[in-house]
Amino acid sequence: MCGIVGYAGSEQAVPILMGGLAKLEYRGYDSAGVALQQDCGLTVIKSKGRLAELRRQLETAGDTRGTVGLGHTRWATHGEPSDLNAHPHLSQDARFAVVHNGIIENYIELKQMLLEKGYTFQSQTDTEVIVNLLAYYDTGDLLDTVLKVRNKLGGSYALGVLSAAAPGQIVAVRKDSPLIVGLCKSGALMASDIPALIAHTRDYYELSEREAAVLTKDGARFYNVNREPVSKTPYHVDWDIDAASLGGYEHFMMKEIMEQPRVLRDTISSKIHDGEVVFPDVSLTRAQVEAIDRLYIVACGSAAHAGMVGKHVIRRVAGLSAEVELASEFRYQEPLLTDRSLVVIISQSGETADSLAALRYAREKGAKTLAVVNVLGSSIARSAEHVIYTNAGPEIAVATTKAYSCQLAVMYLLAVYLGRALGRLSDEDNASLLKELQALPDKADALLGCKETMQYYAAQYYGAKDIFLIGRNLDYAAALEASLKLKEISYIHSEAYAAGELKHGPIALLERGTLVVALAATVSMADKLRSNILEVKARGAEVLALAQEGDEKIKTVADALFEVPRTPDIFTPSMTIIPMQFFAYYVAAMRGMDIDKPRNLAKSVTVE
Ligand code: G6P
């Protein structure tokens, strides 16, 4: 969702801003723009569409010199994607320019107040209200003015502000939307996410809630909510620039699928020490684990699918019953939370608005909170009491692959950790599970060799109108994720069903030749699933089954079979998802889709 970049320094801003925006494209956007501080005042150039369109406009815009500026990619919330609604927005008197990520919930009241004062508006955005509030409340001091306006705003925001009367300065402020600041030799930068800064610095500062920063060519100053100066410690990322670039692949999605063995190894090996699972940032005592009355796993999208796997695995390994809730629903279900409840929030970005809101709700109710997060220092990581990091590295493609795989790995590790803490996992079982877990990266490596086979299946079905997936238990959880991958990037209608539910309606949708992918990797479900395969075949469906190597019986019922390496049932989602990621990728490629940036989707969903 909306991406922000800002630069205040001694070099030309446009190339730095455009380079940063290109690194934020993955967040999803439908228009883009830049604002520059120039001798003649503030200049804004913006347009609907991709960055290439903005680049064209910049080339023909004449003078685009300036060493202080803001850039923005907009994912429409208030008002359609258009040149006028694109950011940056200028105040009516052109003295202020603003870029914004988030949603101002009280913008209608604020707009009404400004309309009564005679302000007029060009766009349908909530952001134009902010920029005119700056003009209205202008105190002559940019930081003061921004803080004054900040106090009027409800909702979420990461803001970058330029003033014609404050040359050389950008003021940044945030609440519930991500914003980081980095320093480089020629000045200071701000951005929504690390990839936009990585070409300039690997050290960055996280702005805390309602904190502000003033960026100039001499560096950055930070202020707390009361405008008192604060000193901050930077986070360091050890990614190299390549980590956020294509490295020879045509798409980030393919690169990230191929990285899975390595990141799985990093995630698993960093959390096993002397034969036990160890989470350095989790300080639950054994007594606290024993006292857990309810365990909720809360997340959105693929992270929720990882949570579904977690639920089954935690129950089987630790004998603990867990519930999975979508973060956007969690608060409204009136969950039964006490100070003995544990709420596990899973999030790649650590910024998903609904997941963050669910986490805060859980904390307010006194529950213990544990975040499973990929991005170091993200809002969810900082707001939870306990944190487990997935070590997937930067994930750029909107459709998650490697981060999901690492979330699965953490679910397995968490199940073992809880099983041990509860005394329900013997030394022998612990050792055998960890051995199998440590074998997963090599098995994932072997699965990368299935690329061409899945490309072959994709070539047969890329024209399909519908693709159904079926599975039971853990296979069903994996089927939900595989189906989401197909929907997200190929735009083929796809649904995943618990195989036993088919007869209760969905089977009516099957026509001769419809593809049904049967995930049949959990041995304990194999017999039942075979019956379901026969049912769909009897209605004319073509069945591609994914099963463990050596499952002879499945061969007799499926039209086509893809075999995954043998592993205990609980780890099978990690095996079946890789071929299905390839399948979705190739189907989308054959349909000519924008694989890394699917329409309407955003990587980091920072609005509820
Ligand atoms: C978006 C992404 C999904 C992701 C979901 C949750 O929809 O496109 O890939 O699963 O958000 O994001 P999170 O960062 O919280 O894991």
Tab-separated table of N, CA, C and O and ligand atoms in Angstrom, residues 300-303 346-352 355 380 395 398-400 407 484-485 488 601-605, ligand 1:
chain	number	residue	atom	x	y	z
A	300	CYS	N	-3.778	-12.388	8.812
A	300	CYS	CA	-4.528	-12.117	7.576
A	300	CYS	C	-3.899	-12.900	6.423
A	300	CYS	O	-2.687	-13.139	6.414
A	301	GLY	N	-4.692	-13.199	5.416
A	301	GLY	CA	-4.186	-13.756	4.156
A	301	GLY	C	-3.383	-15.031	4.364
A	301	GLY	O	-3.774	-15.940	5.120
A	302	SER	N	-2.242	-15.087	3.710
A	302	SER	CA	-1.411	-16.289	3.780
A	302	SER	C	-0.949	-16.568	5.204
A	302	SER	O	-0.785	-17.724	5.598
A	303	ALA	N	-0.724	-15.501	5.957
A	303	ALA	CA	-0.275	-15.695	7.340
A	303	ALA	C	-1.358	-16.441	8.133
A	303	ALA	O	-1.048	-17.273	8.994
A	346	ILE	N	0.577	-13.568	13.471
A	346	ILE	CA	1.557	-13.887	12.412
A	346	ILE	C	1.468	-12.799	11.346
A	346	ILE	O	0.379	-12.479	10.873
A	347	SER	N	2.626	-12.257	10.958
A	347	SER	CA	2.620	-11.220	9.922
A	347	SER	C	3.990	-11.112	9.272
A	347	SER	O	4.989	-10.962	9.970
A	348	GLN	N	4.030	-11.203	7.961
A	348	GLN	CA	5.291	-11.002	7.253
A	348	GLN	C	5.778	-9.579	7.470
A	348	GLN	O	6.869	-9.347	7.952
A	349	SER	N	4.940	-8.616	7.101
A	349	SER	CA	5.358	-7.209	7.111
A	349	SER	C	5.465	-6.643	8.522
A	349	SER	O	6.239	-5.726	8.771
A	350	GLY	N	4.646	-7.179	9.423
A	350	GLY	CA	4.594	-6.601	10.762
A	350	GLY	C	3.855	-5.272	10.778
A	350	GLY	O	3.890	-4.547	11.775
A	351	GLU	N	3.175	-4.943	9.679
A	351	GLU	CA	2.497	-3.652	9.590
A	351	GLU	C	1.019	-3.788	9.225
A	351	GLU	O	0.343	-2.770	9.070
A	352	THR	N	0.528	-4.988	9.022
A	352	THR	CA	-0.858	-5.153	8.579
A	352	THR	C	-1.802	-4.542	9.626
A	352	THR	O	-1.773	-4.924	10.804
A	355	SER	N	-4.011	-6.801	11.778
A	355	SER	CA	-3.251	-7.656	12.701
A	355	SER	C	-2.726	-6.834	13.871
A	355	SER	O	-2.738	-7.273	15.019
A	380	ILE	N	4.335	-4.467	14.576
A	380	ILE	CA	3.833	-5.640	15.315
A	380	ILE	C	4.950	-6.230	16.168
A	380	ILE	O	4.736	-6.601	17.324
A	395	GLU	N	10.920	-9.689	1.259
A	395	GLU	CA	10.043	-10.329	0.277
A	395	GLU	C	9.374	-9.214	-0.521
A	395	GLU	O	8.732	-8.339	0.050
A	398	VAL	N	4.259	-9.411	-4.356
A	398	VAL	CA	3.067	-9.228	-3.515
A	398	VAL	C	2.586	-10.581	-2.975
A	398	VAL	O	2.260	-10.723	-1.802
A	399	ALA	N	2.542	-11.591	-3.840
A	399	ALA	CA	2.094	-12.915	-3.397
A	399	ALA	C	3.225	-13.569	-2.601
A	399	ALA	O	4.300	-13.821	-3.134
A	400	THR	N	2.969	-13.824	-1.341
A	400	THR	CA	4.051	-14.356	-0.491
A	400	THR	C	4.355	-15.813	-0.821
A	400	THR	O	3.453	-16.599	-1.135
A	407	GLN	N	6.955	-19.012	7.920
A	407	GLN	CA	5.913	-18.983	8.970
A	407	GLN	C	5.511	-20.409	9.337
A	407	GLN	O	5.306	-20.739	10.514
A	484	LEU	N	-5.181	-19.512	-2.942
A	484	LEU	CA	-4.971	-18.061	-2.869
A	484	LEU	C	-3.873	-17.633	-3.845
A	484	LEU	O	-3.992	-16.604	-4.524
A	485	LYS	N	-2.816	-18.428	-3.945
A	485	LYS	CA	-1.728	-18.086	-4.893
A	485	LYS	C	-2.282	-17.983	-6.309
A	485	LYS	O	-1.976	-17.053	-7.040
A	488	GLU	N	-4.554	-14.853	-6.665
A	488	GLU	CA	-3.824	-13.595	-6.586
A	488	GLU	C	-3.121	-13.237	-7.886
A	488	GLU	O	-3.153	-12.096	-8.317
A	601	LEU	N	-3.946	-5.497	-5.608
A	601	LEU	CA	-3.392	-6.049	-4.365
A	601	LEU	C	-2.234	-5.208	-3.853
A	601	LEU	O	-1.563	-4.530	-4.615
A	602	ALA	N	-2.021	-5.276	-2.553
A	602	ALA	CA	-0.905	-4.567	-1.941
A	602	ALA	C	-0.142	-5.546	-1.058
A	602	ALA	O	-0.727	-6.466	-0.490
A	603	LYS	N	1.136	-5.340	-0.969
A	603	LYS	CA	1.968	-6.233	-0.160
A	603	LYS	C	1.729	-5.993	1.322
A	603	LYS	O	1.680	-6.913	2.119
A	604	SER	N	1.666	-4.730	1.657
A	604	SER	CA	1.575	-4.388	3.052
A	604	SER	C	0.259	-3.636	3.219
A	604	SER	O	0.111	-2.520	2.733
A	605	VAL	N	-0.715	-4.268	3.866
A	605	VAL	CA	-2.062	-3.692	3.905
A	605	VAL	C	-2.207	-2.870	5.178
A	605	VAL	O	-2.534	-3.397	6.238
B	1	G6P	C1	-1.430	-8.963	1.927
B	1	G6P	C2	-0.371	-9.739	1.172
B	1	G6P	C3	-0.443	-11.218	1.551
B	1	G6P	C4	-0.296	-11.375	3.058
B	1	G6P	C5	-1.311	-10.526	3.817
B	1	G6P	C6	-0.959	-10.435	5.273
B	1	G6P	O1	-2.700	-9.336	1.480
B	1	G6P	O2	-0.553	-9.599	-0.214
B	1	G6P	O3	0.597	-11.924	0.904
B	1	G6P	O4	-0.450	-12.716	3.403
B	1	G6P	O5	-1.322	-9.184	3.325
B	1	G6P	O6	0.228	-9.692	5.381
B	1	G6P	P1	1.277	-9.815	6.539
B	1	G6P	O7	2.358	-8.837	6.173
B	1	G6P	O8	0.558	-9.418	7.795
B	1	G6P	O9	1.754	-11.216	6.588
